[in-house]
Amino acid sequence: MTKDKTRYSADTITLKIDPDEPTPEIIALSGAVLRAGGLVAFPTETVYGLGANALDTSAVDHIFSAKGRPSSDPVIVHIADVAQLSDIAIDLPDVIHRLIGAFWPGALTFILKKSPSIPLNVTAGQQTVAVRMPDHPVALRLIQAAGVPVAAPSANRFSRPSPTSATHVLDDLEGHVDIVLNAGITRIGVESTILDLSRPDPVVLRPGGVPLEALQTYLPQVVFQPHYLGETVNAAPSPGTLLKHYSPDAQVWLFKGPGALDCMLQTAERLQNEGQKVALLLSEADLQGLSAMALPMVFSLGKDEAVMARRLFFGLRELDAQGVDAILVRAPQQQGLGLAIWDRLLRAAEGRIIET
Ligand code: TXA
Ligand code: MG
């Protein structure tokens, strides 16, 4: 096997760990590896993260090279205690305290003005920093054991669907991470909501595990401001939000509107006749309605948004593994967790939307 010298390399060890009662020795070892400059992939309630000591410039560089991530895409700093926030960010707006009280630990990331102590490669040269306190015992204890804030993007190869299991992490990063902590499947399944508090009028840059509607209780004016690169609207404040993202190898097509299901079936038939291997990603309800008919390959996303979020990236990876050429999906409602699911599907589809 030829080694890719541009990637961070390591002999990966995978350690099984109880999500609720993590073994102290495993946590201590992993914390020490982080402190020494290594990379540890760990579970959070959203997706698995690829962690490094956020204060160690060279360890953070290794995150980028392990993932094949462009250095222009900043990473989130993870903390285990609110007291750590003042080491990472400055000029905190008053509203943050109420938001922390309501949503931390949890799937909400704040963009704030950065403190000088955070290396510039963490923030991709910007004067703002992303911070989050994850709601997972393994993540929290790992950060405590490391004794430093932990920089962590999702633990996937750049532009691949985010990992919701340790198997996904290994599929993408085996040989490029020191330790993978395997605590099973992540609870939420889509990444955190990113709220930019560094500007006078806060906006959501990425919908995620905390619904926009929940934030609006505290910030009535807040909206999701899509800024996919490839759209001409505005300069992107979140450099990582390229439209091509979360992409499986298969082409994803998103169907919208009242005729979506019929159109999906017709399209599936046409593509199959052209010799393509086609799969439908469907909700349980849509699937029930179709069960009597001859169907192409089907992956059920489950009965509601929460299950859908949990199964989405798993489904995309699963269908890729089966060598599917085209994945046809019905667009979800853009509310609650549905907004995050919509956003991830839109990126997976690289903008291929069919209005019916
Ligand atoms: O749930 C999550 O947020 C997971 C887990 C591991 O915590 N992390 C995650 O990280 O999704 P990542 O790197 O895959 O996505 C972070 C996003 C990127 O789109 C990045 O561009 C954006 O956050 N971001 C980071 N720092 C930023 C900053 N200073 N300003 C604007 N966007 C920022
Ligand atoms: Mg990511």
Coordinates of C-alpha atoms and ligand atoms in Angstrom, one line a residue:
M1 CA 0.0 0.0 0.0
T2 CA 1.4 3.4 -0.9
K3 CA 1.1 6.0 1.8
D4 CA -0.3 9.4 1.0
K5 CA 2.4 11.6 2.4
T6 CA 0.1 14.7 2.4
R7 CA -2.2 13.1 5.0
Y8 CA -1.6 12.8 8.7
S9 CA -0.8 9.1 9.4
A10 CA -1.2 7.0 12.6
D11 CA -1.7 3.4 13.7
T12 CA -5.4 3.8 14.5
I13 CA -6.7 2.0 17.6
T14 CA -10.4 1.7 18.1
L15 CA -11.7 1.5 21.7
K16 CA -15.2 0.5 22.6
I17 CA -16.6 2.8 25.3
D18 CA -19.9 2.9 27.1
P19 CA -21.8 6.1 26.0
D20 CA -23.3 6.7 29.4
E21 CA -20.6 5.4 31.7
P22 CA -17.3 5.8 29.9
T23 CA -14.4 3.8 31.3
P24 CA -12.1 6.3 33.2
E25 CA -8.9 4.6 31.9
I26 CA -9.9 5.0 28.3
I27 CA -10.9 8.6 28.9
A28 CA -7.5 9.3 30.6
L29 CA -5.5 7.7 27.8
S30 CA -7.4 9.5 25.1
G31 CA -7.1 12.8 27.0
A32 CA -3.3 12.3 27.2
V33 CA -3.1 11.6 23.5
L34 CA -4.9 14.8 22.8
R35 CA -2.7 16.8 25.1
A36 CA 0.4 15.2 23.4
G37 CA -0.8 16.5 20.0
G38 CA -2.6 13.4 18.7
L39 CA -6.0 13.0 17.0
V40 CA -8.9 11.4 18.8
A41 CA -12.2 10.7 17.1
F42 CA -15.0 10.8 19.6
P43 CA -18.8 10.7 19.7
T44 CA -21.0 13.7 20.3
E45 CA -24.8 13.8 20.4
T46 CA -24.8 15.1 16.8
V47 CA -22.1 13.3 14.8
Y48 CA -18.6 12.0 15.5
G49 CA -15.8 14.7 15.8
L50 CA -12.1 14.5 14.9
G51 CA -10.5 16.1 17.9
A52 CA -7.2 17.8 18.5
N53 CA -5.8 20.2 21.1
A54 CA -7.2 23.6 20.0
L55 CA -4.2 25.4 21.4
D56 CA -1.7 23.3 19.5
T57 CA -1.2 24.7 16.0
S58 CA 0.5 21.6 14.6
A59 CA -2.2 19.2 16.1
V60 CA -4.8 21.4 14.4
D61 CA -2.9 21.2 11.1
H62 CA -3.1 17.4 11.4
I63 CA -6.9 17.6 11.5
F64 CA -6.9 19.3 8.1
S65 CA -4.4 16.9 6.5
A66 CA -6.2 13.8 8.0
K67 CA -9.5 15.0 6.5
G68 CA -8.2 16.5 3.3
R69 CA -10.0 19.6 4.4
P70 CA -9.0 23.0 2.9
S71 CA -7.3 25.3 5.4
S72 CA -9.9 28.0 4.5
D73 CA -12.6 26.1 6.4
P74 CA -12.5 26.8 10.2
V75 CA -13.3 24.2 12.9
I76 CA -15.4 24.3 16.0
V77 CA -13.8 24.5 19.4
H78 CA -15.4 22.2 21.9
I79 CA -15.5 22.9 25.7
A80 CA -16.8 21.0 28.8
D81 CA -17.3 23.9 31.1
V82 CA -18.8 27.4 30.5
A83 CA -15.8 28.9 32.4
Q84 CA -13.6 27.9 29.4
L85 CA -15.5 30.3 27.2
S86 CA -13.6 33.4 28.4
D87 CA -10.3 31.8 27.2
I88 CA -11.7 31.3 23.7
A89 CA -13.9 34.3 22.9
I90 CA -14.1 38.0 23.8
D91 CA -16.9 40.6 23.8
L92 CA -19.7 38.1 24.6
P93 CA -23.1 39.6 23.8
D94 CA -25.5 39.5 26.8
V95 CA -28.0 37.2 25.1
I96 CA -25.5 34.4 25.1
H97 CA -26.0 33.6 28.8
R98 CA -29.7 32.9 28.3
L99 CA -28.9 30.8 25.2
I100 CA -26.3 28.8 27.1
G101 CA -28.8 28.3 29.9
A102 CA -31.3 26.9 27.5
F103 CA -29.2 24.9 25.0
W104 CA -25.8 23.9 26.5
P105 CA -24.6 21.3 26.6
G106 CA -26.2 20.7 23.2
A107 CA -26.3 21.0 19.5
L108 CA -25.8 24.8 19.3
T109 CA -22.5 26.4 18.1
F110 CA -21.9 30.1 18.7
I111 CA -19.7 32.2 16.4
L112 CA -18.0 34.8 18.6
K113 CA -15.1 37.2 18.4
K114 CA -12.0 35.2 19.0
S115 CA -9.5 35.5 21.9
P116 CA -5.9 35.9 20.9
S117 CA -5.1 32.6 22.5
I118 CA -6.8 30.6 19.8
P119 CA -4.4 29.8 16.9
L120 CA -5.4 31.2 13.5
N121 CA -5.5 27.9 11.8
V122 CA -8.5 27.0 14.0
T123 CA -10.4 29.9 12.6
A124 CA -9.0 29.8 9.1
G125 CA -7.5 33.2 9.7
Q126 CA -10.7 34.9 10.7
Q127 CA -11.2 37.0 13.8
T128 CA -14.2 34.9 14.9
V129 CA -14.3 31.5 16.5
A130 CA -17.0 28.8 16.7
V131 CA -17.6 27.3 20.2
R132 CA -19.8 24.5 21.4
M133 CA -20.4 22.3 24.5
P134 CA -21.5 18.9 23.3
D135 CA -24.1 16.9 25.2
H136 CA -22.4 13.6 25.4
P137 CA -20.7 12.0 28.5
V138 CA -17.8 10.7 26.4
A139 CA -17.2 14.0 24.7
L140 CA -17.5 16.0 28.0
R141 CA -15.2 13.7 30.0
L142 CA -12.7 13.6 27.1
I143 CA -12.4 17.4 27.0
Q144 CA -12.1 17.5 30.8
A145 CA -9.3 14.8 30.7
A146 CA -7.5 16.7 27.9
G147 CA -7.5 19.8 30.1
V148 CA -7.6 21.9 26.9
P149 CA -10.3 23.1 24.5
V150 CA -10.7 20.5 21.7
A151 CA -10.9 21.6 18.1
A152 CA -13.1 19.2 16.1
P153 CA -14.8 19.1 12.8
S154 CA -17.0 16.1 11.8
A155 CA -14.8 13.0 11.6
N156 CA -15.3 12.4 7.8
R157 CA -13.1 12.9 4.8
F158 CA -13.8 16.3 3.4
S159 CA -17.2 16.6 1.5
R160 CA -18.3 13.1 2.5
P161 CA -21.4 12.6 4.6
S162 CA -20.8 13.2 8.3
P163 CA -20.2 10.1 10.5
T164 CA -22.9 8.9 12.8
S165 CA -21.0 5.7 13.9
A166 CA -17.4 4.7 14.6
T167 CA -17.6 2.5 11.5
H168 CA -18.2 5.6 9.3
V169 CA -15.1 7.2 11.0
L170 CA -13.0 4.2 10.2
D171 CA -14.2 4.0 6.7
D172 CA -12.9 7.5 6.1
L173 CA -10.0 8.0 8.5
E174 CA -8.5 4.6 9.4
G175 CA -4.7 5.1 9.4
H176 CA -5.1 8.9 9.8
V177 CA -6.3 9.2 13.5
D178 CA -4.7 7.9 16.7
I179 CA -7.8 6.7 18.6
V180 CA -11.4 6.2 17.6
L181 CA -13.7 6.0 20.6
N182 CA -16.6 3.7 19.6
A183 CA -19.8 4.6 21.6
G184 CA -22.3 3.4 19.0
I185 CA -24.7 5.5 16.9
T186 CA -25.1 9.2 17.6
R187 CA -28.4 10.3 19.0
I188 CA -29.3 13.3 16.8
G189 CA -27.5 12.4 13.5
V190 CA -27.1 15.9 12.0
E191 CA -24.6 18.5 13.1
S192 CA -25.1 21.4 15.4
T193 CA -26.9 24.6 14.6
I194 CA -24.5 27.4 14.0
L195 CA -25.6 30.8 15.3
D196 CA -23.5 33.8 14.5
L197 CA -23.4 36.1 17.5
S198 CA -20.4 38.1 16.3
R199 CA -22.6 40.6 14.5
P200 CA -25.2 43.0 15.7
D201 CA -28.0 41.0 14.1
P202 CA -27.5 37.3 14.8
V203 CA -28.2 34.8 12.0
V204 CA -28.2 31.0 11.7
L205 CA -25.5 30.0 9.3
R206 CA -26.2 26.3 9.4
P207 CA -29.5 24.8 10.6
G208 CA -28.9 21.7 12.8
G209 CA -29.8 19.8 15.9
V210 CA -31.4 22.8 17.7
P211 CA -34.4 24.0 15.6
L212 CA -34.5 27.6 14.4
E213 CA -38.0 27.9 16.1
A214 CA -36.4 27.1 19.5
L215 CA -33.8 29.9 19.0
Q216 CA -36.5 32.3 18.0
T217 CA -37.9 32.1 21.6
Y218 CA -34.8 33.9 22.7
L219 CA -34.0 35.8 19.5
P220 CA -37.3 36.6 17.8
Q221 CA -35.6 38.2 14.8
V222 CA -33.2 35.4 14.0
V223 CA -33.4 33.8 10.6
F224 CA -31.5 31.1 8.7
Q225 CA -29.4 32.9 6.1
P226 CA -28.5 30.4 3.4
H227 CA -25.2 31.3 1.9
Y228 CA -24.2 28.3 -0.2
L229 CA -21.2 29.0 -2.3
G230 CA -22.3 28.7 -5.8
E231 CA -25.2 31.0 -5.0
T232 CA -24.4 34.5 -6.0
V233 CA -26.3 36.2 -3.2
N234 CA -23.5 37.3 -0.8
A235 CA -20.0 36.7 0.3
A236 CA -20.0 33.6 2.5
P237 CA -19.4 34.3 6.2
S238 CA -19.1 30.5 6.9
P239 CA -16.4 29.4 4.5
G240 CA -17.2 25.7 4.9
T241 CA -20.7 25.9 3.5
L242 CA -19.9 25.0 0.0
L243 CA -22.9 23.7 -1.9
K244 CA -21.1 20.5 -2.6
H245 CA -20.9 19.0 0.8
Y246 CA -22.1 15.8 2.5
S247 CA -22.0 14.2 -0.9
P248 CA -22.2 10.5 -1.4
D249 CA -20.6 9.2 -4.7
A250 CA -24.1 8.6 -6.1
Q251 CA -26.0 11.5 -7.7
V252 CA -28.7 12.7 -5.3
W253 CA -31.9 14.2 -6.7
L254 CA -34.3 16.1 -4.5
F255 CA -38.1 16.2 -5.4
K256 CA -40.4 18.9 -4.2
G257 CA -44.1 19.6 -4.4
P258 CA -47.4 17.7 -4.5
G259 CA -46.4 15.4 -7.4
A260 CA -43.0 14.5 -5.9
L261 CA -43.7 10.8 -5.2
D262 CA -45.1 10.1 -8.6
C263 CA -42.3 11.9 -10.3
M264 CA -39.7 10.0 -8.2
L265 CA -41.2 6.7 -9.4
Q266 CA -41.3 7.8 -13.0
T267 CA -37.7 9.1 -12.8
A268 CA -36.6 5.8 -11.1
E269 CA -38.1 3.8 -13.9
R270 CA -36.5 6.0 -16.6
L271 CA -33.0 5.8 -15.0
Q272 CA -33.3 2.1 -14.5
N273 CA -34.2 1.7 -18.1
E274 CA -31.0 3.6 -18.9
G275 CA -29.1 0.9 -16.9
Q276 CA -28.6 2.9 -13.7
K277 CA -28.8 1.4 -10.2
V278 CA -31.4 3.6 -8.5
A279 CA -32.5 3.9 -4.9
L280 CA -35.3 5.8 -3.2
L281 CA -34.9 7.4 0.2
L282 CA -38.4 7.5 1.6
S283 CA -40.2 8.2 4.9
E284 CA -42.0 5.3 6.5
A285 CA -45.4 6.9 5.5
D286 CA -44.4 7.3 1.8
L287 CA -43.1 3.7 1.8
Q288 CA -46.4 2.3 3.2
G289 CA -48.3 3.9 0.4
L290 CA -46.1 2.3 -2.2
S291 CA -45.7 -1.2 -0.8
A292 CA -47.9 -3.0 -3.3
M293 CA -45.9 -1.7 -6.3
A294 CA -42.8 -2.9 -7.9
L295 CA -40.1 -0.7 -6.4
P296 CA -36.5 0.0 -7.1
M297 CA -34.1 -0.3 -4.1
V298 CA -35.6 1.6 -1.1
F299 CA -34.1 2.9 2.1
S300 CA -36.5 4.0 4.8
L301 CA -35.8 7.2 6.6
G302 CA -38.2 6.3 9.3
K303 CA -41.4 7.6 10.8
D304 CA -40.6 11.2 11.9
E305 CA -38.0 13.9 11.6
A306 CA -36.0 12.7 14.6
V307 CA -35.5 9.3 13.1
M308 CA -34.9 10.8 9.6
A309 CA -32.1 13.0 11.0
R310 CA -30.5 10.0 12.7
R311 CA -30.7 7.8 9.6
L312 CA -29.9 10.3 6.9
F313 CA -26.1 10.2 6.7
F314 CA -26.2 6.4 7.4
G315 CA -28.6 6.0 4.5
L316 CA -26.4 8.0 2.1
R317 CA -23.3 6.0 3.0
E318 CA -25.2 2.7 2.9
L319 CA -26.5 3.3 -0.6
D320 CA -23.0 4.3 -1.7
A321 CA -21.6 1.1 -0.3
Q322 CA -24.2 -0.8 -2.5
G323 CA -22.9 0.9 -5.6
V324 CA -26.0 3.0 -6.3
D325 CA -25.8 5.5 -9.2
A326 CA -28.7 7.7 -8.3
I327 CA -30.6 8.4 -5.0
L328 CA -34.0 10.0 -5.3
V329 CA -35.3 11.7 -2.2
R330 CA -38.5 13.6 -1.3
A331 CA -37.7 17.1 0.2
P332 CA -38.8 17.3 3.8
Q333 CA -40.8 20.2 5.3
Q334 CA -38.4 23.0 6.2
Q335 CA -39.4 23.3 9.9
G336 CA -38.1 21.9 13.1
L337 CA -35.3 19.4 12.4
G338 CA -36.7 19.2 8.9
L339 CA -34.8 22.4 8.0
A340 CA -31.4 20.8 8.8
I341 CA -32.4 17.7 6.9
W342 CA -33.5 19.8 3.9
D343 CA -30.2 21.7 4.1
R344 CA -28.1 18.5 4.1
L345 CA -30.1 16.9 1.3
L346 CA -29.8 20.1 -0.8
R347 CA -26.0 20.0 -0.4
A348 CA -25.8 16.2 -1.0
A349 CA -27.9 16.9 -4.2
E350 CA -25.5 19.7 -5.1
G351 CA -28.5 21.8 -6.0
R352 CA -30.3 19.1 -8.2
I353 CA -33.9 19.9 -7.2
I354 CA -37.0 18.9 -9.2
E355 CA -40.1 20.9 -8.6
T356 CA -43.3 19.0 -9.3
Ligands
TXA1 O1 -22.3 19.0 15.5 C1 -21.3 19.5 15.1 O2 -21.2 20.8 14.9 C2 -20.1 18.6 14.8 C3 -19.6 18.0 16.1 C4 -18.3 17.2 15.9 O3 -19.5 19.0 17.0 N1 -19.0 19.4 14.2 C5 -19.1 19.9 12.9 O4 -17.9 20.5 12.5 O5 -20.0 19.7 12.2 P1 -17.6 20.9 10.9 O6 -16.2 21.4 10.9 O7 -17.9 19.7 10.1 O8 -18.6 22.0 10.6 C6 -18.4 23.3 11.3 C7 -18.9 24.4 10.4 C8 -18.1 24.6 9.1 O9 -19.1 24.7 8.1 C9 -17.3 25.8 9.3 O10 -17.1 26.5 8.2 C10 -18.2 26.6 10.3 O11 -18.7 25.6 11.2 N2 -17.4 27.5 11.1 C11 -16.4 27.2 12.0 N3 -15.8 28.3 12.5 C12 -16.5 29.3 11.9 C13 -16.3 30.8 12.0 N4 -15.4 31.3 12.8 N5 -17.2 31.5 11.3 C14 -18.1 30.9 10.5 N6 -18.3 29.6 10.3 C15 -17.5 28.8 11.0
MG2 MG -18.3 18.6 8.6

